[in-house]
């Protein structure tokens, strides 16, 4: 590392108790970051925290609801107190409430908007003073290939397209402070979220994966580590001139 490069400090990963968030937390810890493993249920974060500390890293579990203003703000305060001032935020927490429009309830719409959009807004607003103060920071937001349109996901698709606009605007607002803001839009990634989709369609997960694979250029479906690798790139000090971008991690050309 040259003398002008940044040493890793503290990173916050939301929705990190499992799936993509857990893989991102593990990966950032490997890169030397102290990681706040944030999820709704603090006890559910214990496994990931243990894995990181067993591997010689630093991590704490933080229970918080990203869609709740007070909860998001106190979570960031806790991270500052217990782990150090954060300079990296990965807005990964997410839910799906899929249904065709005519069957979609107002609660299905609001819940998805609240976690993805309001959550990313609240967490980023709470953390940004630290990034600005440090004159260095990285925000990575999880969008989705569903932003391009996906049957049964009017709410999720709108939220994930919104995340892309949010990303581009923050890249402009925070750029002068040495903060980059990028989005990753995964295609199909094997997690409990996609397993639940298969279950809803009453299809064995392996069968669902086979069906999905037919439309993917790559010879396999995605795994959480594919997304974690992309996050590691955006967080790297060397990626400082890459901002406001949406990277599709989908095993083929999308976007
Ligand atoms: N799996 C995929 O194929 C895929 C594709 C594109 C985008 N994504 C996005 O990637 C992200 C992670 O997805 P995943 O597949 O790992 O999902 P997952 O369901 O396995 O994990 C999501 C995590 O977010 C947490 N969470 C939900 N609401 C929260 C809240 N209000 N506050 C704090 N934490 C909350 C959950 O408890 C869970 O641990 C999501 O934003 C998702 O939309 C996933």
mmCIF file of C-alpha atoms and ligand atoms in Angstrom:
data_model
loop_
_atom_site.group_PDB
_atom_site.id
_atom_site.type_symbol
_atom_site.label_atom_id
_atom_site.label_comp_id
_atom_site.label_asym_id
_atom_site.label_seq_id
_atom_site.Cartn_x
_atom_site.Cartn_y
_atom_site.Cartn_z
ATOM 1 C CA UNK A 1 0.000 0.000 0.000
ATOM 2 C CA UNK A 2 1.431 3.418 -0.908
ATOM 3 C CA UNK A 3 1.405 6.201 1.692
ATOM 4 C CA UNK A 4 -1.523 7.920 -0.062
ATOM 5 C CA UNK A 5 -3.732 4.836 0.026
ATOM 6 C CA UNK A 6 -6.437 4.338 2.648
ATOM 7 C CA UNK A 7 -6.105 1.578 5.208
ATOM 8 C CA UNK A 8 -9.405 -0.269 5.768
ATOM 9 C CA UNK A 9 -11.468 1.083 8.685
ATOM 10 C CA UNK A 10 -15.069 0.346 9.585
ATOM 11 C CA UNK A 11 -17.806 -0.850 7.236
ATOM 12 C CA UNK A 12 -21.548 -1.270 7.785
ATOM 13 C CA UNK A 13 -23.391 -3.980 5.869
ATOM 14 C CA UNK A 14 -27.183 -4.048 6.214
ATOM 15 C CA UNK A 15 -29.181 -7.261 5.913
ATOM 16 C CA UNK A 16 -25.963 -9.125 6.695
ATOM 17 C CA UNK A 17 -27.273 -12.001 8.808
ATOM 18 C CA UNK A 18 -27.528 -14.219 5.726
ATOM 19 C CA UNK A 19 -27.366 -14.435 1.937
ATOM 20 C CA UNK A 20 -25.605 -11.741 -0.061
ATOM 21 C CA UNK A 21 -25.112 -9.444 2.952
ATOM 22 C CA UNK A 22 -23.350 -12.198 4.913
ATOM 23 C CA UNK A 23 -21.006 -12.904 1.982
ATOM 24 C CA UNK A 24 -20.262 -9.169 1.659
ATOM 25 C CA UNK A 25 -19.541 -8.904 5.406
ATOM 26 C CA UNK A 26 -17.168 -11.890 5.281
ATOM 27 C CA UNK A 27 -15.429 -10.548 2.182
ATOM 28 C CA UNK A 28 -14.910 -7.034 3.582
ATOM 29 C CA UNK A 29 -13.569 -8.560 6.811
ATOM 30 C CA UNK A 30 -11.059 -10.547 4.725
ATOM 31 C CA UNK A 31 -9.997 -7.264 3.141
ATOM 32 C CA UNK A 32 -9.255 -5.938 6.642
ATOM 33 C CA UNK A 33 -12.450 -4.006 7.375
ATOM 34 C CA UNK A 34 -14.038 -4.089 10.835
ATOM 35 C CA UNK A 35 -17.622 -4.950 9.951
ATOM 36 C CA UNK A 36 -20.927 -4.015 11.551
ATOM 37 C CA UNK A 37 -23.170 -6.965 10.701
ATOM 38 C CA UNK A 38 -26.555 -5.269 10.795
ATOM 39 C CA UNK A 39 -29.908 -7.037 10.510
ATOM 40 C CA UNK A 40 -33.414 -6.930 11.987
ATOM 41 C CA UNK A 41 -32.674 -9.551 14.623
ATOM 42 C CA UNK A 42 -29.345 -9.018 16.386
ATOM 43 C CA UNK A 43 -29.084 -12.646 17.482
ATOM 44 C CA UNK A 44 -29.385 -13.780 13.843
ATOM 45 C CA UNK A 45 -26.113 -11.913 13.133
ATOM 46 C CA UNK A 46 -24.137 -13.962 15.663
ATOM 47 C CA UNK A 47 -23.119 -16.690 13.197
ATOM 48 C CA UNK A 48 -21.575 -14.259 10.707
ATOM 49 C CA UNK A 49 -19.840 -12.309 13.487
ATOM 50 C CA UNK A 50 -18.415 -15.586 14.835
ATOM 51 C CA UNK A 51 -17.140 -16.641 11.389
ATOM 52 C CA UNK A 52 -15.403 -13.289 10.963
ATOM 53 C CA UNK A 53 -13.822 -13.279 14.413
ATOM 54 C CA UNK A 54 -12.785 -16.959 14.077
ATOM 55 C CA UNK A 55 -10.943 -15.961 10.895
ATOM 56 C CA UNK A 56 -9.104 -13.230 12.811
ATOM 57 C CA UNK A 57 -11.305 -10.299 11.784
ATOM 58 C CA UNK A 58 -13.335 -7.763 13.740
ATOM 59 C CA UNK A 59 -17.129 -7.587 13.696
ATOM 60 C CA UNK A 60 -20.103 -6.685 15.835
ATOM 61 C CA UNK A 61 -23.755 -7.630 15.525
ATOM 62 C CA UNK A 62 -26.152 -4.700 15.300
ATOM 63 C CA UNK A 63 -29.911 -5.238 15.477
ATOM 64 C CA UNK A 64 -31.773 -2.522 13.576
ATOM 65 C CA UNK A 65 -34.661 -1.897 11.220
ATOM 66 C CA UNK A 66 -33.244 0.188 8.361
ATOM 67 C CA UNK A 67 -36.734 1.463 7.495
ATOM 68 C CA UNK A 68 -37.143 3.054 10.925
ATOM 69 C CA UNK A 69 -35.533 6.477 11.362
ATOM 70 C CA UNK A 70 -34.647 6.204 15.060
ATOM 71 C CA UNK A 71 -33.423 2.629 14.657
ATOM 72 C CA UNK A 72 -31.189 3.486 11.666
ATOM 73 C CA UNK A 73 -29.702 6.482 13.454
ATOM 74 C CA UNK A 74 -29.014 4.707 16.730
ATOM 75 C CA UNK A 75 -27.448 1.819 14.798
ATOM 76 C CA UNK A 76 -24.897 4.182 13.252
ATOM 77 C CA UNK A 77 -24.187 5.728 16.681
ATOM 78 C CA UNK A 78 -23.599 2.227 18.075
ATOM 79 C CA UNK A 79 -21.187 1.410 15.245
ATOM 80 C CA UNK A 80 -19.181 4.588 15.949
ATOM 81 C CA UNK A 81 -19.006 3.707 19.663
ATOM 82 C CA UNK A 82 -18.283 -0.010 19.371
ATOM 83 C CA UNK A 83 -16.302 -0.412 16.161
ATOM 84 C CA UNK A 84 -15.122 3.003 15.000
ATOM 85 C CA UNK A 85 -16.235 5.724 12.583
ATOM 86 C CA UNK A 86 -17.636 4.022 9.479
ATOM 87 C CA UNK A 87 -16.492 5.048 5.992
ATOM 88 C CA UNK A 88 -18.183 2.239 4.054
ATOM 89 C CA UNK A 89 -21.900 1.487 3.814
ATOM 90 C CA UNK A 90 -23.428 -1.383 1.878
ATOM 91 C CA UNK A 91 -27.207 -0.953 1.630
ATOM 92 C CA UNK A 92 -28.161 -4.581 1.121
ATOM 93 C CA UNK A 93 -31.208 -5.199 3.378
ATOM 94 C CA UNK A 94 -34.166 -6.260 1.308
ATOM 95 C CA UNK A 95 -37.483 -8.055 1.125
ATOM 96 C CA UNK A 96 -39.856 -9.187 -1.600
ATOM 97 C CA UNK A 97 -43.654 -9.090 -1.545
ATOM 98 C CA UNK A 98 -44.353 -10.377 -5.058
ATOM 99 C CA UNK A 99 -47.777 -10.312 -6.658
ATOM 100 C CA UNK A 100 -49.404 -9.304 -9.903
ATOM 101 C CA UNK A 101 -50.571 -5.720 -9.728
ATOM 102 C CA UNK A 102 -54.251 -6.540 -9.320
ATOM 103 C CA UNK A 103 -53.463 -8.691 -6.293
ATOM 104 C CA UNK A 104 -50.780 -6.442 -4.787
ATOM 105 C CA UNK A 105 -51.873 -4.921 -1.501
ATOM 106 C CA UNK A 106 -50.947 -1.411 -0.397
ATOM 107 C CA UNK A 107 -48.964 -3.014 2.423
ATOM 108 C CA UNK A 108 -46.993 -5.104 -0.127
ATOM 109 C CA UNK A 109 -46.125 -1.881 -1.933
ATOM 110 C CA UNK A 110 -45.267 0.139 1.176
ATOM 111 C CA UNK A 111 -43.210 -2.584 2.879
ATOM 112 C CA UNK A 112 -40.966 -3.037 -0.157
ATOM 113 C CA UNK A 113 -40.551 0.714 -0.692
ATOM 114 C CA UNK A 114 -39.798 1.207 2.977
ATOM 115 C CA UNK A 115 -37.040 -1.369 3.288
ATOM 116 C CA UNK A 116 -35.268 -0.760 -0.031
ATOM 117 C CA UNK A 117 -35.719 2.944 -0.648
ATOM 118 C CA UNK A 118 -36.504 4.572 2.681
ATOM 119 C CA UNK A 119 -33.990 2.182 4.319
ATOM 120 C CA UNK A 120 -31.166 3.110 1.937
ATOM 121 C CA UNK A 121 -32.045 6.792 2.369
ATOM 122 C CA UNK A 122 -32.110 6.673 6.187
ATOM 123 C CA UNK A 123 -28.911 4.649 6.520
ATOM 124 C CA UNK A 124 -26.993 6.764 4.003
ATOM 125 C CA UNK A 125 -28.170 10.030 5.549
ATOM 126 C CA UNK A 126 -27.137 8.812 9.003
ATOM 127 C CA UNK A 127 -23.680 7.761 7.861
ATOM 128 C CA UNK A 128 -22.811 10.489 5.363
ATOM 129 C CA UNK A 129 -21.482 13.062 7.902
ATOM 130 C CA UNK A 130 -18.734 10.563 8.765
ATOM 131 C CA UNK A 131 -17.808 10.029 5.119
ATOM 132 C CA UNK A 132 -17.777 13.750 4.398
ATOM 133 C CA UNK A 133 -15.704 14.422 7.514
ATOM 134 C CA UNK A 134 -13.208 11.714 6.502
ATOM 135 C CA UNK A 135 -13.080 13.140 2.947
ATOM 136 C CA UNK A 136 -13.271 9.494 1.842
ATOM 137 C CA UNK A 137 -16.105 7.027 1.662
ATOM 138 C CA UNK A 138 -17.815 4.251 -0.239
ATOM 139 C CA UNK A 139 -21.525 3.600 -0.535
ATOM 140 C CA UNK A 140 -22.671 0.511 -2.426
ATOM 141 C CA UNK A 141 -26.404 0.020 -2.963
ATOM 142 C CA UNK A 142 -28.047 -3.247 -3.943
ATOM 143 C CA UNK A 143 -30.291 -2.796 -6.952
ATOM 144 C CA UNK A 144 -31.483 -5.749 -9.059
ATOM 145 C CA UNK A 145 -31.947 -6.881 -12.651
ATOM 146 C CA UNK A 146 -35.648 -6.619 -11.740
ATOM 147 C CA UNK A 147 -35.210 -2.837 -12.119
ATOM 148 C CA UNK A 148 -35.480 -3.581 -15.853
ATOM 149 C CA UNK A 149 -38.930 -5.106 -15.298
ATOM 150 C CA UNK A 150 -40.048 -8.423 -13.855
ATOM 151 C CA UNK A 151 -43.509 -9.951 -13.809
ATOM 152 C CA UNK A 152 -45.054 -9.947 -10.342
ATOM 153 C CA UNK A 153 -42.588 -7.412 -8.957
ATOM 154 C CA UNK A 154 -44.071 -3.955 -9.655
ATOM 155 C CA UNK A 155 -43.150 -2.863 -6.123
ATOM 156 C CA UNK A 156 -39.656 -4.414 -6.057
ATOM 157 C CA UNK A 157 -38.845 -3.347 -9.610
ATOM 158 C CA UNK A 158 -39.865 0.263 -8.879
ATOM 159 C CA UNK A 159 -37.828 0.265 -5.648
ATOM 160 C CA UNK A 160 -34.731 -1.177 -7.349
ATOM 161 C CA UNK A 161 -34.996 1.332 -10.229
ATOM 162 C CA UNK A 162 -35.348 4.016 -7.542
ATOM 163 C CA UNK A 163 -32.144 2.781 -5.916
ATOM 164 C CA UNK A 164 -30.342 3.458 -9.207
ATOM 165 C CA UNK A 165 -31.550 7.082 -9.305
ATOM 166 C CA UNK A 166 -30.669 7.506 -5.633
ATOM 167 C CA UNK A 167 -27.165 6.167 -6.376
ATOM 168 C CA UNK A 168 -26.516 8.530 -9.276
ATOM 169 C CA UNK A 169 -27.695 11.606 -7.381
ATOM 170 C CA UNK A 170 -25.600 10.799 -4.312
ATOM 171 C CA UNK A 171 -22.574 10.227 -6.547
ATOM 172 C CA UNK A 172 -22.993 13.833 -7.722
ATOM 173 C CA UNK A 173 -23.664 15.291 -4.251
ATOM 174 C CA UNK A 174 -20.863 13.456 -2.432
ATOM 175 C CA UNK A 175 -18.240 13.251 -5.175
ATOM 176 C CA UNK A 176 -16.340 16.353 -4.116
ATOM 177 C CA UNK A 177 -15.836 14.814 -0.672
ATOM 178 C CA UNK A 178 -14.003 11.785 -2.031
ATOM 179 C CA UNK A 179 -17.061 9.585 -1.607
ATOM 180 C CA UNK A 180 -18.104 7.205 -4.386
ATOM 181 C CA UNK A 181 -21.633 5.821 -4.626
ATOM 182 C CA UNK A 182 -22.342 2.845 -6.872
ATOM 183 C CA UNK A 183 -25.027 0.219 -7.320
ATOM 184 C CA UNK A 184 -24.826 -3.486 -7.993
ATOM 185 C CA UNK A 185 -27.751 -5.065 -9.804
ATOM 186 C CA UNK A 186 -27.558 -8.832 -9.404
ATOM 187 C CA UNK A 187 -29.473 -11.231 -11.582
ATOM 188 C CA UNK A 188 -30.371 -14.589 -10.055
ATOM 189 C CA UNK A 189 -28.343 -15.336 -6.910
ATOM 190 C CA UNK A 190 -28.885 -18.482 -4.827
ATOM 191 C CA UNK A 191 -30.137 -17.282 -1.429
ATOM 192 C CA UNK A 192 -33.099 -17.759 0.885
ATOM 193 C CA UNK A 193 -34.813 -14.939 -1.029
ATOM 194 C CA UNK A 194 -34.755 -16.859 -4.329
ATOM 195 C CA UNK A 195 -35.482 -20.156 -2.520
ATOM 196 C CA UNK A 196 -38.636 -18.498 -1.175
ATOM 197 C CA UNK A 197 -39.593 -17.441 -4.719
ATOM 198 C CA UNK A 198 -39.286 -21.077 -5.869
ATOM 199 C CA UNK A 199 -41.413 -22.178 -2.940
ATOM 200 C CA UNK A 200 -44.082 -19.607 -3.813
ATOM 201 C CA UNK A 201 -44.124 -20.983 -7.364
ATOM 202 C CA UNK A 202 -44.415 -24.485 -5.820
ATOM 203 C CA UNK A 203 -41.245 -25.589 -7.596
ATOM 204 C CA UNK A 204 -38.238 -27.443 -6.141
ATOM 205 C CA UNK A 205 -35.304 -24.986 -5.925
ATOM 206 C CA UNK A 206 -33.123 -27.156 -8.223
ATOM 207 C CA UNK A 207 -35.890 -27.185 -10.855
ATOM 208 C CA UNK A 208 -36.331 -23.389 -10.513
ATOM 209 C CA UNK A 209 -32.566 -22.895 -10.940
ATOM 210 C CA UNK A 210 -32.572 -25.055 -14.095
ATOM 211 C CA UNK A 211 -35.340 -22.952 -15.577
ATOM 212 C CA UNK A 212 -33.569 -19.694 -14.727
ATOM 213 C CA UNK A 213 -30.238 -21.008 -16.056
ATOM 214 C CA UNK A 214 -31.710 -21.411 -19.546
ATOM 215 C CA UNK A 215 -31.878 -17.597 -19.797
ATOM 216 C CA UNK A 216 -28.371 -16.910 -18.383
ATOM 217 C CA UNK A 217 -25.334 -16.621 -20.665
ATOM 218 C CA UNK A 218 -22.953 -17.976 -18.012
ATOM 219 C CA UNK A 219 -22.859 -21.761 -17.472
ATOM 220 C CA UNK A 220 -24.098 -21.422 -13.874
ATOM 221 C CA UNK A 221 -26.390 -19.446 -11.612
ATOM 222 C CA UNK A 222 -24.997 -16.792 -9.276
ATOM 223 C CA UNK A 223 -23.847 -17.171 -5.682
ATOM 224 C CA UNK A 224 -23.536 -14.492 -2.966
ATOM 225 C CA UNK A 225 -19.743 -14.406 -3.384
ATOM 226 C CA UNK A 226 -20.219 -13.140 -6.982
ATOM 227 C CA UNK A 227 -21.848 -10.021 -5.530
ATOM 228 C CA UNK A 228 -19.320 -9.772 -2.674
ATOM 229 C CA UNK A 229 -16.499 -9.663 -5.252
ATOM 230 C CA UNK A 230 -18.155 -6.725 -7.004
ATOM 231 C CA UNK A 231 -18.647 -4.912 -3.687
ATOM 232 C CA UNK A 232 -14.951 -5.444 -2.874
ATOM 233 C CA UNK A 233 -14.040 -3.742 -6.164
ATOM 234 C CA UNK A 234 -16.195 -0.656 -5.509
ATOM 235 C CA UNK A 235 -14.921 -0.372 -1.921
ATOM 236 C CA UNK A 236 -11.276 -0.639 -2.945
ATOM 237 C CA UNK A 237 -9.304 2.581 -2.727
ATOM 238 C CA UNK A 238 -8.230 2.011 -6.337
ATOM 239 C CA UNK A 239 -11.866 2.365 -7.522
ATOM 240 C CA UNK A 240 -11.992 6.036 -6.487
ATOM 241 C CA UNK A 241 -12.691 7.299 -10.029
ATOM 242 C CA UNK A 242 -15.683 4.983 -10.528
ATOM 243 C CA UNK A 243 -18.918 6.522 -9.230
ATOM 244 C CA UNK A 244 -22.616 6.654 -10.015
ATOM 245 C CA UNK A 245 -22.417 3.345 -11.871
ATOM 246 C CA UNK A 246 -24.766 0.392 -11.952
ATOM 247 C CA UNK A 247 -22.952 -2.911 -12.351
ATOM 248 C CA UNK A 248 -25.103 -5.849 -13.426
ATOM 249 C CA UNK A 249 -23.800 -9.046 -11.868
ATOM 250 C CA UNK A 250 -25.994 -11.407 -13.790
ATOM 251 C CA UNK A 251 -23.842 -13.847 -15.751
ATOM 252 C CA UNK A 252 -24.560 -11.994 -18.971
ATOM 253 C CA UNK A 253 -25.283 -8.635 -20.583
ATOM 254 C CA UNK A 254 -28.068 -6.694 -18.910
ATOM 255 C CA UNK A 255 -28.733 -3.020 -18.282
HETATM 256 N N1 LIG B 1 -30.973 -13.145 -4.361
HETATM 257 C C1 LIG B 1 -31.084 -12.547 -5.532
HETATM 258 O O1 LIG B 1 -31.224 -13.207 -6.578
HETATM 259 C C2 LIG B 1 -31.049 -11.041 -5.621
HETATM 260 C C3 LIG B 1 -31.057 -10.480 -6.900
HETATM 261 C C4 LIG B 1 -31.019 -9.096 -7.030
HETATM 262 C C5 LIG B 1 -30.970 -8.297 -5.903
HETATM 263 N N2 LIG B 1 -30.968 -8.869 -4.668
HETATM 264 C C6 LIG B 1 -30.921 -7.944 -3.524
HETATM 265 O O2 LIG B 1 -29.805 -8.268 -2.720
HETATM 266 C C7 LIG B 1 -30.085 -7.976 -1.359
HETATM 267 C C8 LIG B 1 -29.869 -9.210 -0.497
HETATM 268 O O3 LIG B 1 -30.701 -10.252 -0.979
HETATM 269 P P1 LIG B 1 -30.635 -11.766 -0.449
HETATM 270 O O4 LIG B 1 -31.005 -12.619 -1.600
HETATM 271 O O5 LIG B 1 -29.375 -12.014 0.276
HETATM 272 O O6 LIG B 1 -31.893 -11.756 0.548
HETATM 273 P P2 LIG B 1 -32.175 -12.505 1.930
HETATM 274 O O7 LIG B 1 -33.647 -12.490 2.073
HETATM 275 O O8 LIG B 1 -31.470 -13.822 1.968
HETATM 276 O O9 LIG B 1 -31.485 -11.539 2.993
HETATM 277 C C9 LIG B 1 -31.964 -10.245 3.208
HETATM 278 C C10 LIG B 1 -31.621 -9.843 4.625
HETATM 279 O O10 LIG B 1 -32.130 -8.500 4.826
HETATM 280 C C11 LIG B 1 -32.685 -8.441 6.129
HETATM 281 N N3 LIG B 1 -33.665 -7.378 6.238
HETATM 282 C C12 LIG B 1 -34.913 -7.323 5.686
HETATM 283 N N4 LIG B 1 -35.550 -6.207 6.071
HETATM 284 C C13 LIG B 1 -34.712 -5.518 6.877
HETATM 285 C C14 LIG B 1 -34.813 -4.293 7.586
HETATM 286 N N5 LIG B 1 -35.921 -3.556 7.540
HETATM 287 N N6 LIG B 1 -33.750 -3.890 8.325
HETATM 288 C C15 LIG B 1 -32.621 -4.633 8.405
HETATM 289 N N7 LIG B 1 -32.470 -5.817 7.733
HETATM 290 C C16 LIG B 1 -33.508 -6.257 6.994
HETATM 291 C C17 LIG B 1 -33.302 -9.816 6.323
HETATM 292 O O11 LIG B 1 -33.548 -10.087 7.695
HETATM 293 C C18 LIG B 1 -32.271 -10.726 5.682
HETATM 294 O O12 LIG B 1 -31.312 -11.176 6.607
HETATM 295 C C19 LIG B 1 -31.529 -7.457 -1.333
HETATM 296 O O13 LIG B 1 -31.526 -6.050 -1.392
HETATM 297 C C20 LIG B 1 -32.111 -8.037 -2.601
HETATM 298 O O14 LIG B 1 -33.205 -7.286 -3.046
HETATM 299 C C21 LIG B 1 -31.016 -10.209 -4.505
#
